[in-house]
CSV table of C-alpha atoms in Angstrom, one decimal:
chain,number,residue,atom,x,y,z
W,102,MET,CA,0.2,0.2,0.4
W,103,ASN,CA,1.2,3.6,-1.2
W,104,GLN,CA,2.1,5.1,2.7
W,105,SER,CA,1.8,8.9,0.6
W,106,ASN,CA,-1.8,7.9,-0.1
W,107,ILE,CA,-3.3,7.0,2.9
W,108,LYS,CA,-4.3,10.2,5.3
W,109,ALA,CA,-6.3,10.7,8.7
W,110,SER,CA,-8.2,14.0,10.5
W,111,ILE,CA,-6.1,14.4,13.5
W,112,ASP,CA,-7.3,16.8,16.1
W,113,SER,CA,-4.3,17.2,18.4
W,114,ILE,CA,-0.9,15.0,19.4
W,115,GLU,CA,0.7,15.6,22.8
W,116,SER,CA,4.2,14.9,23.4
W,117,PHE,CA,4.8,14.5,27.1
W,118,GLY,CA,1.4,11.8,27.7
W,119,LEU,CA,1.8,10.2,31.3
W,120,VAL,CA,-1.6,8.4,31.3
W,121,ASP,CA,-2.8,6.4,28.3
W,122,GLY,CA,-0.4,4.0,29.0
W,123,PRO,CA,3.1,3.2,30.3
W,124,GLY,CA,5.8,5.2,30.6
W,125,ILE,CA,6.0,8.9,28.7
W,126,ARG,CA,3.8,8.7,25.4
W,127,THR,CA,3.1,11.1,22.3
W,128,ILE,CA,-0.7,10.8,22.2
W,129,VAL,CA,-2.8,11.4,19.0
W,130,PHE,CA,-6.3,12.1,19.2
W,131,PHE,CA,-8.7,11.1,15.9
W,132,ASN,CA,-11.8,13.5,14.9
W,133,GLY,CA,-14.0,11.0,14.5
W,134,CYS,CA,-16.4,9.0,16.3
W,135,LYS,CA,-19.9,7.3,16.3
W,136,LEU,CA,-21.3,7.0,19.9
W,137,ARG,CA,-22.6,9.8,21.0
W,138,CYS,CA,-21.6,9.2,24.8
W,139,LYS,CA,-23.3,11.3,27.5
W,140,TYR,CA,-20.7,12.3,29.4
W,141,CYS,CA,-18.1,12.7,26.3
W,142,HIS,CA,-15.9,15.2,27.3
W,143,ASN,CA,-14.6,15.8,23.4
W,144,PRO,CA,-17.8,16.7,21.8
W,145,GLU,CA,-15.5,18.5,18.9
W,146,MET,CA,-14.1,15.4,17.6
W,147,TRP,CA,-17.4,13.2,17.2
W,148,GLN,CA,-17.2,14.8,13.8
W,149,LYS,CA,-14.3,13.4,10.8
W,150,LYS,CA,-12.6,16.6,9.4
W,151,GLU,CA,-11.1,16.5,6.4
W,152,ASP,CA,-7.9,14.8,7.1
W,153,ASN,CA,-5.2,16.6,7.4
W,154,TYR,CA,-1.9,14.2,8.1
W,155,THR,CA,0.4,11.9,6.0
W,156,VAL,CA,1.8,8.5,7.4
W,157,GLU,CA,4.7,10.4,7.1
W,158,GLU,CA,4.2,13.9,8.6
W,159,LEU,CA,2.8,11.9,11.2
W,160,LEU,CA,5.7,9.6,11.6
W,161,ASN,CA,8.1,12.7,11.3
W,162,LYS,CA,6.2,14.5,14.1
W,163,ILE,CA,6.5,10.9,16.7
W,164,LEU,CA,9.6,10.1,15.7
W,165,ARG,CA,11.3,13.4,16.9
W,166,ASN,CA,9.9,12.2,20.6
W,167,LYS,CA,11.4,8.5,20.8
W,168,PRO,CA,14.5,9.6,23.3
W,169,TYR,CA,12.0,10.5,25.8
W,170,PHE,CA,10.5,7.1,25.2
W,171,GLN,CA,12.7,5.3,27.5
W,172,GLU,CA,11.8,1.7,27.3
W,173,LYS,CA,8.3,1.7,29.3
W,174,GLY,CA,7.0,4.8,26.5
W,175,GLY,CA,5.5,4.6,23.4
W,176,VAL,CA,2.8,6.2,21.0
W,177,THR,CA,-0.8,6.3,21.8
W,178,PHE,CA,-3.2,6.5,19.0
W,179,SER,CA,-7.0,8.0,20.9
W,180,GLY,CA,-9.4,10.6,19.8
W,181,GLY,CA,-12.7,10.5,19.0
W,182,GLU,CA,-12.1,6.7,17.8
W,183,PRO,CA,-8.9,6.0,16.2
W,184,LEU,CA,-10.6,2.7,14.9
W,185,MET,CA,-12.5,5.3,12.4
W,186,HIS,CA,-8.9,5.5,10.9
W,187,SER,CA,-7.1,1.9,11.0
W,188,LYS,CA,-5.8,2.0,7.8
W,189,PHE,CA,-3.7,4.3,8.9
W,190,ILE,CA,-3.0,4.0,12.0
W,191,ILE,CA,-1.6,0.5,10.6
W,192,GLU,CA,0.6,1.9,8.0
W,193,VAL,CA,2.0,4.0,11.2
W,194,ALA,CA,2.1,1.2,13.9
W,195,LYS,CA,4.5,-0.8,11.0
W,196,GLU,CA,6.9,1.7,10.8
W,197,LEU,CA,6.5,2.5,14.5
W,198,HIS,CA,7.5,-1.6,15.5
W,199,LYS,CA,10.6,-0.9,13.3
W,200,GLU,CA,12.0,1.7,15.5
W,201,ASN,CA,11.1,-0.6,18.3
W,202,ILE,CA,8.3,1.5,19.7
W,203,HIS,CA,5.5,-0.1,21.8
W,204,VAL,CA,1.5,1.0,20.2
W,205,ALA,CA,-1.4,1.5,22.7
W,206,LEU,CA,-4.3,1.8,20.7
W,207,ASP,CA,-7.5,3.9,23.5
W,208,THR,CA,-10.7,3.1,21.8
W,209,SER,CA,-14.4,2.2,22.9
W,210,GLY,CA,-14.2,-1.1,20.6
W,211,VAL,CA,-16.4,0.4,17.6
W,212,GLY,CA,-15.5,1.3,14.2
W,213,LEU,CA,-15.0,0.2,10.9
W,214,GLY,CA,-15.6,-3.5,12.0
W,215,ASP,CA,-11.6,-4.1,10.4
W,216,TYR,CA,-10.3,-5.2,13.7
W,217,GLU,CA,-8.6,-8.5,12.5
W,218,GLU,CA,-6.5,-6.1,10.6
W,219,ILE,CA,-5.7,-3.4,12.9
W,220,LEU,CA,-5.1,-5.7,16.2
W,221,PRO,CA,-1.8,-7.4,15.2
W,222,TYR,CA,-0.4,-3.9,15.2
W,223,ILE,CA,-1.4,-2.6,18.4
W,224,ASP,CA,0.4,-4.3,21.3
W,225,LEU,CA,-2.1,-2.8,24.4
W,226,ILE,CA,-5.1,-2.0,24.7
W,227,LEU,CA,-7.2,0.7,26.0
W,228,LEU,CA,-11.1,-0.1,26.6
W,229,ASP,CA,-13.1,2.5,27.7
W,230,VAL,CA,-16.0,0.0,28.8
W,231,LYS,CA,-19.5,2.2,28.4
W,232,HIS,CA,-21.5,0.4,30.7
W,233,VAL,CA,-22.5,-3.5,30.4
W,234,THR,CA,-25.6,-3.8,30.1
W,235,LYS,CA,-27.4,-3.4,26.4
W,236,GLU,CA,-30.0,-1.7,27.7
W,237,GLY,CA,-27.6,1.3,29.4
W,238,TYR,CA,-25.0,1.1,26.6
W,239,LYS,CA,-28.0,2.4,24.1
W,240,ASP,CA,-29.0,5.0,26.6
W,241,ILE,CA,-24.9,6.0,27.3
W,242,THR,CA,-23.8,6.1,23.8
W,243,GLY,CA,-26.9,5.5,21.2
W,244,LEU,CA,-26.4,2.5,20.1
W,245,GLU,CA,-25.7,-1.1,20.8
W,246,LEU,CA,-23.7,-3.0,22.4
W,247,GLN,CA,-23.3,-6.5,19.4
W,248,GLU,CA,-20.3,-4.4,18.0
W,249,VAL,CA,-18.2,-3.4,21.0
W,250,GLU,CA,-18.8,-7.2,21.7
W,251,LYS,CA,-17.2,-8.1,18.4
W,252,PHE,CA,-13.5,-5.9,18.9
W,253,ILE,CA,-13.4,-8.4,22.1
W,254,GLU,CA,-13.8,-11.4,20.3
W,255,ILE,CA,-11.0,-10.2,18.0
W,256,ALA,CA,-9.1,-8.8,21.2
W,257,ASN,CA,-9.6,-12.5,22.7
W,258,LYS,CA,-8.6,-14.3,19.8
W,259,LEU,CA,-5.2,-12.6,19.6
W,260,ASN,CA,-4.3,-12.5,23.3
W,261,LYS,CA,-4.1,-8.8,23.4
W,262,GLN,CA,-2.9,-7.4,26.4
W,263,ILE,CA,-6.3,-5.0,28.1
W,264,TRP,CA,-6.6,-2.4,30.3
W,265,ILE,CA,-10.0,-1.0,31.5
W,266,ARG,CA,-10.9,2.1,32.1
W,267,GLN,CA,-14.3,2.6,33.3
W,268,VAL,CA,-16.0,6.1,34.0
W,269,ILE,CA,-17.8,6.3,37.4
W,270,VAL,CA,-21.3,8.6,36.5
W,271,PRO,CA,-23.5,9.5,39.7
W,272,GLY,CA,-26.5,7.8,39.9
W,273,VAL,CA,-25.7,5.6,36.8
W,274,MET,CA,-22.6,3.5,38.1
W,275,ASP,CA,-22.1,4.2,42.0
W,276,ASN,CA,-23.7,1.2,42.9
W,277,GLU,CA,-23.1,-2.1,44.1
W,278,GLN,CA,-25.5,-3.8,41.3
W,279,TYR,CA,-23.6,-2.4,38.6
W,280,LEU,CA,-19.9,-3.9,40.1
W,281,ASP,CA,-21.7,-7.1,40.8
W,282,ASN,CA,-22.6,-6.5,36.4
W,283,LEU,CA,-19.0,-4.8,35.5
W,284,VAL,CA,-17.5,-8.4,37.6
W,285,GLU,CA,-20.0,-10.3,35.0
W,286,TYR,CA,-18.8,-8.7,32.1
W,287,LEU,CA,-14.9,-8.4,32.4
W,288,LYS,CA,-14.9,-12.5,32.7
W,289,HIS,CA,-15.4,-12.7,29.3
W,290,ILE,CA,-12.1,-10.2,28.1
W,291,LYS,CA,-8.9,-12.0,28.3
W,292,ASN,CA,-5.6,-10.8,30.0
W,293,ILE,CA,-6.4,-7.3,31.3
W,294,LYS,CA,-4.0,-6.0,33.1
W,295,ARG,CA,-5.0,-3.0,34.6
W,296,ILE,CA,-8.8,-2.0,35.7
W,297,ASP,CA,-9.5,2.1,36.3
W,298,PHE,CA,-12.5,3.6,37.5
W,299,LEU,CA,-12.2,7.7,36.1
W,300,PRO,CA,-14.3,9.3,37.7
W,301,TYR,CA,-16.9,11.6,35.9
W,302,HIS,CA,-16.4,15.3,35.9
W,303,ASN,CA,-18.2,18.0,33.5
W,304,LEU,CA,-15.5,20.2,32.6
W,305,GLY,CA,-16.4,19.7,29.4
W,306,ILE,CA,-20.1,21.3,29.2
W,307,ASN,CA,-18.7,24.6,28.0
W,308,LYS,CA,-17.6,22.9,24.8
W,309,TYR,CA,-21.5,21.8,24.2
W,310,GLU,CA,-21.9,25.6,24.4
W,311,LYS,CA,-19.4,27.0,22.2
W,312,LEU,CA,-21.1,24.2,19.7
W,313,ASN,CA,-24.3,24.9,20.4
W,314,ILE,CA,-25.4,21.4,21.7
W,315,ASP,CA,-27.2,20.0,24.7
W,316,TYR,CA,-25.1,18.3,27.4
W,317,PRO,CA,-27.0,15.9,28.7
W,318,TYR,CA,-25.6,15.6,32.2
W,319,LYS,CA,-26.3,19.2,32.7
W,320,ASP,CA,-27.9,18.7,36.0
W,321,LYS,CA,-25.5,15.7,37.4
W,322,PRO,CA,-22.5,16.7,40.0
W,323,ASN,CA,-19.0,15.4,39.6
W,324,MET,CA,-18.7,12.6,40.8
W,325,ASP,CA,-16.9,12.5,44.7
W,326,LYS,CA,-13.1,10.8,44.5
W,327,SER,CA,-13.4,9.3,47.2
W,328,LYS,CA,-16.2,7.5,46.7
W,329,CYS,CA,-15.1,6.7,43.0
W,330,ASP,CA,-12.2,5.2,45.5
W,331,GLU,CA,-14.6,3.4,47.5
W,332,LEU,CA,-15.8,1.6,45.2
W,333,TYR,CA,-13.2,0.8,43.6
W,334,LYS,CA,-12.1,-1.2,46.6
W,335,LEU,CA,-15.3,-2.7,46.9
W,336,PHE,CA,-15.5,-3.4,43.5
W,337,ILE,CA,-11.6,-5.4,43.4
W,338,GLU,CA,-12.3,-7.0,46.1
W,339,LYS,CA,-15.5,-9.0,44.0
W,340,TYR,CA,-13.1,-8.9,40.6
W,341,LYS,CA,-10.6,-11.2,43.2
W,342,LYS,CA,-13.4,-13.1,44.4
W,343,SER,CA,-14.7,-14.3,40.5
W,344,ILE,CA,-11.4,-15.0,38.9
């Protein structure tokens, strides 16, 4: 495939990310996403804008940061939804692996469906769990849960390392029933290396106002971090007993 013909719509690039995968990382935020999550804090990335990077251009930018990666760091593709640009990411990842650079994918698991093609080039998946029941997932994202299940099936088949990320929204996930459902849901995902709870916040509400989009959770308070930590401890106890 001719790399010069492949382009992608990239919103921004963060040079020294510390939370989206191991070590110091370059984070590439792609535009475009099929989900419309009620708590999304990046609505400006929902729509795929004009392609503005070639494979070569992105590689040149990433490789400038290579000295900072050291042994644990690398590149994380995020968004929006990076799976909307799978062919582009495959070509970039091929070149990154030639440089022994670790590649992570921060994803909701809903893209173009070509998961068996892209995942062989991914070293670590950061899987953003939106909700674990069909009804709850539909309510939060606007889509059905089946597409994520397809993604997980391929990730399991390829035995990909996975970090789970779960946003805890007050009145939605901050209860023992949801924790029990999450434990059952994660039983079907292999090779989980880490699970994080992220307290919901409404810091993105100003973006919705600028874009003239209604913010569905405008009346919800931010999730109390100490309560989120307590829920995490309770969850881990339940999870460890289940495996």
